[in-house]
Tab-separated table of C-alpha atoms and ligand atoms in Angstrom:
chain	number	residue	atom	x	y	z
A	1	MET	CA	106.108	100.318	130.589
A	2	GLY	CA	109.211	101.227	132.512
A	3	TYR	CA	112.816	100.442	132.122
A	4	SER	CA	114.063	99.002	135.385
A	5	GLY	CA	117.787	99.392	135.509
A	6	GLY	CA	120.654	97.379	134.113
A	7	ILE	CA	122.011	98.144	130.678
A	8	ILE	CA	120.394	101.201	129.096
A	9	PRO	CA	119.092	99.811	125.826
A	10	PHE	CA	119.561	101.471	122.476
A	11	ASN	CA	115.849	101.228	121.753
A	12	ARG	CA	112.778	100.412	123.767
A	13	PRO	CA	109.317	100.221	122.161
A	14	PHE	CA	107.096	102.968	123.587
A	15	MET	CA	103.487	102.053	124.390
A	16	THR	CA	100.838	104.752	124.755
A	17	GLY	CA	98.726	102.616	127.101
A	18	HIS	CA	95.762	102.471	124.707
A	19	GLU	CA	96.994	99.657	122.461
A	20	THR	CA	95.306	96.854	124.429
A	21	THR	CA	92.031	98.808	124.631
A	22	TYR	CA	91.803	98.973	120.856
A	23	ILE	CA	92.992	95.395	120.389
A	24	LEU	CA	90.210	94.312	122.749
A	25	GLU	CA	87.758	96.411	120.728
A	26	ALA	CA	88.865	94.655	117.514
A	27	HIS	CA	88.470	91.323	119.313
A	28	THR	CA	84.964	92.290	120.394
A	29	ASN	CA	84.072	93.538	116.879
A	30	GLY	CA	84.939	90.059	115.682
A	31	GLN	CA	86.647	91.283	112.513
A	32	LEU	CA	90.276	90.248	112.550
A	33	ALA	CA	91.197	90.177	108.846
A	34	GLY	CA	92.594	93.387	107.354
A	35	ASN	CA	90.768	96.327	105.769
A	36	GLY	CA	88.385	96.703	108.726
A	37	PRO	CA	87.410	99.681	110.915
A	38	PHE	CA	90.843	100.234	112.516
A	39	THR	CA	92.578	99.999	109.143
A	40	HIS	CA	90.190	102.671	107.816
A	41	ARG	CA	90.883	104.953	110.790
A	42	CYS	CA	94.632	104.633	110.210
A	43	HIS	CA	94.188	105.339	106.479
A	44	GLY	CA	92.176	108.464	107.281
A	45	TRP	CA	94.841	109.710	109.690
A	46	LEU	CA	97.678	109.101	107.229
A	47	GLU	CA	95.797	110.752	104.351
A	48	GLN	CA	94.944	113.777	106.439
A	49	TYR	CA	98.371	114.145	107.981
A	50	THR	CA	100.465	113.723	104.836
A	51	GLY	CA	97.981	115.020	102.275
A	52	CYS	CA	98.456	111.877	100.162
A	53	LYS	CA	95.715	110.789	97.738
A	54	LYS	CA	95.572	107.278	99.194
A	55	ALA	CA	97.195	105.488	102.138
A	56	LEU	CA	97.266	101.706	102.423
A	57	LEU	CA	98.541	99.944	105.538
A	58	THR	CA	101.023	97.173	104.842
A	59	HIS	CA	102.684	94.476	106.921
A	60	SER	CA	105.973	96.436	106.669
A	61	CYS	CA	107.747	99.276	104.927
A	62	THR	CA	109.472	96.535	102.956
A	63	GLY	CA	106.039	95.448	101.686
A	64	ALA	CA	105.125	99.037	100.815
A	65	LEU	CA	108.339	99.424	98.792
A	66	GLU	CA	107.549	96.159	96.989
A	67	MET	CA	104.119	97.562	96.126
A	68	ALA	CA	105.796	100.712	94.782
A	69	ALA	CA	108.072	98.583	92.588
A	70	LEU	CA	105.038	96.657	91.261
A	71	LEU	CA	103.174	99.898	90.534
A	72	LEU	CA	106.082	101.234	88.490
A	73	ASP	CA	105.814	98.222	86.129
A	74	LEU	CA	109.571	97.782	86.151
A	75	GLU	CA	111.059	95.409	83.614
A	76	PRO	CA	114.242	93.371	84.002
A	77	GLY	CA	117.222	95.674	83.488
A	78	ASP	CA	115.350	98.874	84.349
A	79	GLU	CA	117.348	101.059	86.718
A	80	VAL	CA	116.437	102.809	89.956
A	81	ILE	CA	118.825	105.429	91.371
A	82	MET	CA	119.221	105.345	95.169
A	83	PRO	CA	121.795	105.726	97.959
A	84	SER	CA	123.957	102.770	98.997
A	85	TYR	CA	123.840	104.008	102.586
A	86	THR	CA	120.417	102.549	103.469
A	87	PHE	CA	118.589	99.498	104.762
A	88	VAL	CA	118.490	96.480	102.418
A	89	SER	CA	114.768	96.764	101.649
A	90	THR	CA	115.263	99.994	99.686
A	91	ALA	CA	117.169	97.976	97.060
A	92	ASN	CA	115.626	94.529	97.529
A	93	ALA	CA	112.117	95.691	96.622
A	94	PHE	CA	113.282	96.681	93.141
A	95	VAL	CA	115.643	93.721	92.663
A	96	LEU	CA	112.609	91.444	93.182
A	97	ARG	CA	111.175	92.970	89.962
A	98	GLY	CA	114.439	92.335	88.082
A	99	ALA	CA	115.428	95.990	88.217
A	100	VAL	CA	118.974	97.180	88.942
A	101	PRO	CA	119.571	99.602	91.828
A	102	VAL	CA	122.169	102.184	90.775
A	103	PHE	CA	123.892	103.700	93.780
A	104	VAL	CA	125.172	107.248	94.070
A	105	ASP	CA	127.083	108.744	96.989
A	106	ILE	CA	125.529	110.590	99.932
A	107	ARG	CA	126.042	114.128	101.185
A	108	SER	CA	128.471	114.385	104.069
A	109	ASP	CA	126.252	116.839	105.972
A	110	THR	CA	122.893	114.988	106.117
A	111	LEU	CA	123.946	111.487	104.968
A	112	ASN	CA	121.104	111.730	102.423
A	113	ILE	CA	121.477	111.012	98.702
A	114	ASP	CA	123.603	113.704	97.020
A	115	GLU	CA	121.036	115.262	94.699
A	116	THR	CA	123.759	116.761	92.501
A	117	LEU	CA	124.955	113.271	91.492
A	118	ILE	CA	121.578	111.936	90.334
A	119	GLU	CA	121.454	113.408	86.851
A	120	GLY	CA	124.872	111.982	85.929
A	121	ALA	CA	123.668	108.473	86.871
A	122	ILE	CA	120.639	108.566	84.527
A	123	THR	CA	120.761	106.207	81.529
A	124	ALA	CA	118.218	105.154	78.905
A	125	ARG	CA	117.106	102.410	81.367
A	126	THR	CA	116.511	104.675	84.373
A	127	ARG	CA	112.880	104.584	85.509
A	128	ALA	CA	112.862	105.924	89.039
A	129	ILE	CA	114.714	107.608	91.895
A	130	CYS	CA	114.246	106.139	95.368
A	131	VAL	CA	115.313	108.593	98.055
A	132	VAL	CA	115.768	107.809	101.752
A	133	HIS	CA	115.110	110.507	104.347
A	134	TYR	CA	117.885	109.406	106.666
A	135	ALA	CA	117.226	109.911	110.390
A	136	GLY	CA	113.925	111.555	109.431
A	137	VAL	CA	115.720	114.521	107.827
A	138	ALA	CA	114.436	115.414	104.363
A	139	CYS	CA	116.413	114.985	101.166
A	140	ASP	CA	116.575	118.051	98.904
A	141	MET	CA	113.176	117.283	97.403
A	142	ASN	CA	112.926	120.403	95.215
A	143	ALA	CA	116.090	119.442	93.350
A	144	ILE	CA	115.133	115.756	93.195
A	145	MET	CA	111.587	116.351	91.911
A	146	ALA	CA	112.975	118.759	89.293
A	147	VAL	CA	115.493	116.203	87.945
A	148	ALA	CA	112.778	113.538	87.927
A	149	GLU	CA	110.376	115.744	86.029
A	150	LYS	CA	113.006	116.759	83.498
A	151	HIS	CA	113.755	113.092	82.698
A	152	GLY	CA	110.252	111.635	83.148
A	153	LEU	CA	111.208	109.527	86.184
A	154	ALA	CA	109.096	108.460	89.152
A	155	VAL	CA	110.184	109.383	92.668
A	156	VAL	CA	109.667	106.946	95.540
A	157	GLU	CA	110.308	108.231	99.058
A	158	ASP	CA	111.625	105.589	101.436
A	159	ALA	CA	110.188	107.524	104.361
A	160	ALA	CA	110.607	104.575	106.761
A	161	GLN	CA	112.273	106.859	109.317
A	162	ALA	CA	110.361	110.008	108.482
A	163	VAL	CA	106.836	109.783	109.921
A	164	MET	CA	105.956	113.309	111.228
A	165	SER	CA	108.896	115.043	109.505
A	166	SER	CA	108.467	117.800	106.953
A	167	TYR	CA	110.207	119.686	104.149
A	168	GLN	CA	109.282	123.307	103.507
A	169	GLY	CA	106.023	122.728	105.346
A	170	ARG	CA	105.070	119.557	103.462
A	171	SER	CA	104.947	116.170	105.207
A	172	LEU	CA	107.584	113.711	104.113
A	173	GLY	CA	105.849	110.843	102.372
A	174	GLY	CA	103.563	113.364	100.685
A	175	ILE	CA	105.991	114.662	98.064
A	176	GLY	CA	107.195	111.854	95.745
A	177	HIS	CA	104.856	109.964	93.404
A	178	LEU	CA	104.862	107.112	95.931
A	179	ALA	CA	106.180	106.771	99.478
A	180	ALA	CA	106.641	104.146	102.170
A	181	PHE	CA	106.421	104.497	105.969
A	182	SER	CA	107.627	101.966	108.548
A	183	PHE	CA	105.902	101.145	111.834
A	184	HIS	CA	108.542	98.600	112.863
A	185	GLU	CA	109.182	98.621	116.609
A	186	THR	CA	112.516	100.426	116.118
A	187	LYS	CA	110.817	103.406	114.459
A	188	ASN	CA	108.975	106.348	116.075
A	189	VAL	CA	105.359	105.236	115.645
A	190	ILE	CA	105.081	101.471	115.901
A	191	ALA	CA	102.914	98.432	115.311
A	192	GLY	CA	105.489	95.693	115.908
A	193	GLU	CA	105.818	95.000	112.222
A	194	GLY	CA	103.922	97.422	109.999
A	195	GLY	CA	104.115	100.033	107.289
A	196	ALA	CA	102.116	102.035	104.790
A	197	LEU	CA	102.205	102.845	101.111
A	198	LEU	CA	101.311	106.457	100.372
A	199	VAL	CA	100.124	107.265	96.874
A	200	ASN	CA	100.500	110.908	95.873
A	201	ASP	CA	100.049	110.502	92.124
A	202	GLU	CA	96.403	109.943	91.234
A	203	ARG	CA	97.389	107.585	88.379
A	204	PHE	CA	98.474	104.896	90.838
A	205	VAL	CA	95.520	105.011	93.236
A	206	GLU	CA	93.222	102.404	91.730
A	207	ARG	CA	95.909	99.873	90.920
A	208	ALA	CA	97.549	100.261	94.350
A	209	GLU	CA	94.373	99.000	95.992
A	210	ILE	CA	94.215	96.018	93.614
A	211	ILE	CA	97.843	95.044	94.222
A	212	TRP	CA	97.200	95.397	97.980
A	213	GLU	CA	94.251	92.986	97.830
A	214	LYS	CA	96.138	90.116	96.121
A	215	GLY	CA	95.519	91.408	92.598
A	216	THR	CA	91.730	91.366	92.993
A	217	ASN	CA	89.066	94.044	92.789
A	218	ARG	CA	87.789	93.058	96.246
A	219	SER	CA	87.756	96.662	97.508
A	220	SER	CA	85.622	97.943	94.604
A	221	PHE	CA	83.357	94.936	95.019
A	222	PHE	CA	82.710	95.760	98.686
A	223	ARG	CA	82.030	99.368	97.747
A	224	GLY	CA	79.434	98.090	95.255
A	225	GLU	CA	81.307	99.497	92.259
A	226	VAL	CA	81.545	96.140	90.451
A	227	ASP	CA	79.274	93.106	90.655
A	228	LYS	CA	82.001	90.443	90.513
A	229	TYR	CA	85.064	89.934	92.674
A	230	THR	CA	87.895	88.481	90.631
A	231	TRP	CA	91.614	88.345	89.852
A	232	ILE	CA	92.530	91.260	87.585
A	233	ASP	CA	96.225	92.112	88.056
A	234	LEU	CA	99.461	91.219	89.836
A	235	GLY	CA	99.279	91.446	93.593
A	236	SER	CA	100.028	89.853	96.907
A	237	SER	CA	98.868	89.892	100.512
A	238	PHE	CA	100.276	93.190	101.667
A	239	LEU	CA	97.691	94.208	104.273
A	240	PRO	CA	98.047	93.686	108.018
A	241	GLY	CA	95.261	92.233	110.150
A	242	GLU	CA	92.989	94.381	112.307
A	243	LEU	CA	94.885	93.610	115.545
A	244	THR	CA	97.951	95.309	114.094
A	245	ALA	CA	95.850	98.227	112.828
A	246	ALA	CA	94.222	98.548	116.281
A	247	PHE	CA	97.655	98.744	117.913
A	248	LEU	CA	98.804	101.284	115.328
A	249	TRP	CA	95.705	103.418	115.862
A	250	ALA	CA	96.659	103.914	119.519
A	251	GLN	CA	100.096	105.075	118.380
A	252	LEU	CA	98.847	107.413	115.643
A	253	GLU	CA	96.506	109.089	118.125
A	254	HIS	CA	99.609	109.937	120.173
A	255	ALA	CA	102.024	110.537	117.311
A	256	GLU	CA	102.431	114.242	118.125
A	257	GLU	CA	103.208	113.512	121.770
A	258	ILE	CA	105.681	110.749	120.865
A	259	THR	CA	107.461	113.105	118.468
A	260	THR	CA	107.564	115.955	120.992
A	261	ARG	CA	109.164	113.699	123.617
A	262	ARG	CA	111.744	112.414	121.143
A	263	ILE	CA	112.606	115.942	119.997
A	264	ALA	CA	113.184	117.034	123.616
A	265	ILE	CA	115.696	114.191	124.079
A	266	TRP	CA	117.332	114.976	120.725
A	267	GLN	CA	117.752	118.620	121.743
A	268	GLN	CA	119.349	117.687	125.060
A	269	TYR	CA	121.892	115.544	123.239
A	270	HIS	CA	122.489	118.279	120.703
A	271	ALA	CA	123.197	120.900	123.389
A	272	ALA	CA	125.379	118.476	125.368
A	273	PHE	CA	127.732	117.833	122.441
A	274	ALA	CA	127.942	121.367	121.015
A	275	SER	CA	131.276	122.200	122.641
A	276	PHE	CA	132.754	118.858	121.579
A	277	GLU	CA	131.840	119.624	117.988
A	278	ALA	CA	133.397	123.073	118.310
A	279	ASP	CA	136.609	121.418	119.543
A	280	GLY	CA	136.594	119.033	116.584
A	281	HIS	CA	136.120	115.857	118.683
A	282	VAL	CA	132.869	114.788	117.026
A	283	ARG	CA	130.363	116.031	114.495
A	284	ARG	CA	126.674	116.402	115.331
A	285	PRO	CA	123.680	115.832	112.987
A	286	LEU	CA	122.710	118.695	110.700
A	287	ILE	CA	119.123	119.642	109.871
A	288	PRO	CA	119.018	121.911	106.818
A	289	GLU	CA	116.987	125.112	106.656
A	290	GLY	CA	113.352	124.395	105.890
A	291	CYS	CA	113.387	120.835	107.307
A	292	ALA	CA	111.536	119.851	110.470
A	293	ALA	CA	112.736	116.473	111.691
A	294	ASN	CA	111.036	113.887	113.904
A	295	ALA	CA	114.059	113.020	116.077
A	296	HIS	CA	114.118	109.483	114.745
A	297	MET	CA	117.739	109.165	115.804
A	298	TYR	CA	120.605	111.001	117.428
A	299	TYR	CA	124.041	110.194	116.085
A	300	LEU	CA	127.617	111.357	116.451
A	301	LEU	CA	130.348	111.150	113.824
A	302	PHE	CA	133.788	110.260	115.136
A	303	PRO	CA	137.045	111.175	113.387
A	304	SER	CA	137.892	107.522	112.656
A	305	LEU	CA	136.679	103.934	112.806
A	306	SER	CA	139.032	103.128	115.674
A	307	GLU	CA	137.744	106.039	117.761
A	308	ARG	CA	134.183	104.925	117.118
A	309	THR	CA	135.046	101.394	118.175
A	310	SER	CA	136.593	102.529	121.440
A	311	PHE	CA	133.633	104.850	122.168
A	312	ILE	CA	131.146	102.000	121.734
A	313	ARG	CA	133.280	99.809	123.998
A	314	ALA	CA	133.606	102.522	126.655
A	315	MET	CA	129.850	103.152	126.639
A	316	ARG	CA	129.144	99.431	126.894
A	317	ASP	CA	131.503	99.164	129.867
A	318	ASP	CA	129.399	101.911	131.473
A	319	GLY	CA	126.190	99.972	130.773
A	320	ILE	CA	124.965	101.914	127.742
A	321	HIS	CA	124.150	100.287	124.445
A	322	THR	CA	125.090	102.306	121.344
A	323	VAL	CA	125.061	100.986	117.775
A	324	PHE	CA	126.211	101.707	114.245
A	325	HIS	CA	124.862	100.886	110.763
A	326	TYR	CA	124.724	100.382	107.666
A	327	VAL	CA	127.098	98.138	105.780
A	328	PRO	CA	126.951	100.111	102.499
A	329	LEU	CA	124.875	98.060	100.073
A	330	HIS	CA	127.396	98.354	97.231
A	331	THR	CA	129.919	96.436	99.375
A	332	SER	CA	127.456	93.729	100.507
A	333	PRO	CA	127.431	90.331	98.747
A	334	ALA	CA	123.893	90.779	97.358
A	335	GLY	CA	124.575	94.394	96.443
A	336	GLN	CA	127.564	93.339	94.377
A	337	ARG	CA	125.478	90.687	92.663
A	338	PHE	CA	122.341	92.709	91.889
A	339	CYS	CA	123.322	96.373	91.887
A	340	ARG	CA	125.726	98.848	90.348
A	341	ALA	CA	127.572	101.808	91.843
A	342	HIS	CA	127.797	105.028	89.847
A	343	GLY	CA	130.913	106.959	90.772
A	344	ALA	CA	132.991	106.827	93.937
A	345	MET	CA	131.189	106.054	97.191
A	346	ARG	CA	133.595	108.131	99.231
A	347	HIS	CA	131.226	109.643	101.812
A	348	THR	CA	129.128	106.473	101.999
A	349	GLN	CA	132.070	104.341	103.077
A	350	ASP	CA	133.674	106.991	105.242
A	351	LEU	CA	130.541	107.960	107.204
A	352	ALA	CA	129.368	104.357	107.655
A	353	ASP	CA	132.685	103.725	109.436
A	354	ARG	CA	132.411	106.735	111.748
A	355	ILE	CA	128.769	106.955	112.851
A	356	VAL	CA	127.402	105.984	116.281
A	357	ARG	CA	123.731	106.091	117.237
A	358	LEU	CA	122.844	106.915	120.845
A	359	PRO	CA	119.818	105.555	122.762
A	360	LEU	CA	116.646	107.521	121.926
A	361	TRP	CA	113.203	106.466	123.131
A	362	PRO	CA	110.374	108.067	125.088
A	363	GLY	CA	111.015	106.886	128.655
A	364	LEU	CA	114.766	107.471	128.432
A	365	GLU	CA	114.411	110.887	130.122
A	366	PRO	CA	115.364	109.795	133.695
A	367	TYR	CA	118.535	108.108	132.388
A	368	LEU	CA	119.532	110.698	129.816
A	369	ASP	CA	121.939	112.539	132.116
A	370	ARG	CA	123.757	109.280	132.748
A	371	VAL	CA	124.129	108.623	129.002
A	372	ILE	CA	125.295	112.183	128.355
A	373	ASN	CA	127.742	112.174	131.278
A	374	CYS	CA	129.312	108.911	130.137
A	375	ALA	CA	129.685	110.152	126.568
A	376	GLN	CA	131.097	113.501	127.686
A	377	ARG	CA	133.568	111.782	130.003
A	378	TYR	CA	134.811	109.742	127.062
A	379	LEU	CA	135.023	112.756	124.751
A	380	GLY	CA	136.578	115.036	127.325
B	401	PLP	C1	113.357	100.370	108.822
B	401	PLP	C2	113.634	100.692	107.395
B	401	PLP	C3	113.078	99.940	106.349
B	401	PLP	C4	112.306	98.684	106.574
B	401	PLP	O1	111.168	98.849	107.341
B	401	PLP	P1	110.283	97.548	107.729
B	401	PLP	O2	108.998	98.159	108.209
B	401	PLP	O3	111.045	96.849	108.814
B	401	PLP	O4	110.122	96.736	106.519
B	401	PLP	C5	113.316	100.356	105.045
B	401	PLP	N1	114.067	101.436	104.776
B	401	PLP	C6	114.628	102.175	105.752
B	401	PLP	C7	115.442	103.380	105.396
B	401	PLP	C8	114.447	101.816	107.095
B	401	PLP	O5	115.020	102.543	108.062
């Protein structure tokens, strides 16, 4: 799949070339519902790669986060500490259970949750901490797991952006009690729409499978562990069909190669903007010691909102699409209705106004010099 000129897009889904082969195989197998052979292959890969006790494919990372919220048995008014600088699903999944997301500020260096602010946000209602590994760069998991353990809280990793990243040698998604991956087409490893719940705490394994299969013991029934298949708990239809799993399998087989190509692009950007950072024109992403990142995104931080706005306009005039995100959740209409902010959100608001994401996709390589030249011309 090539890109054939015109505007250089911000994202372009990368295909390995094997997706249709496996989809055809699923078609020939004649099993199209979920939990079939391709689903099992993907589960095996995810379990081996992350070291989790159980992986379950879902229709989205959003779905996986909703499963995590169900597993935590949250009651109305229970609180979950998380960053405000994140995608809506991080909060929505818990709000659907009647819980209250409690936002704390992010660190200015990684844009991840500021681990030093978590303990001060804990109340008698706090049940969990949901961290987001922004741009595929790990949060300070040692500090976060220690606070959680001290206060008896669960940790959920929103690892939507973090497939193939690690922290002190451990795969992201394999550290918290529960974790969620995304295979949305804007992420590194894709299935169109797709995700996975990773269960690292043994206590959740059995119930996760029940929730996944609409609240039934269908999986144990098919394994011959029970002689009746019935409704036994809360649940929903979280699993994707086999066509999606077949597509994903082609991507997982090439996940290393996809990551390597993305990292090479990331490094070219990083080298190209080093002198501009030294001059104080922009700030580049920071990857802390001990973190290996998957090059999910490359961003630049401008000194002000107005400079960001004119950069995006200048790049667009040169035929290059760059984007920004997120509207901090504590300022969004639903965030104000359902959530609470703990403390000032100084870095959250400031960084959300100054960030720009550059195009990053395997296949961009022949056009990368053009993107870099345009950006450098603007900055120079
Ligand atoms: C993409 C993303 C999600 C949602 O993923 P879906 O698979 O589209 O549901 C959730 N959280 C974060 C941080 C994301 O980047």
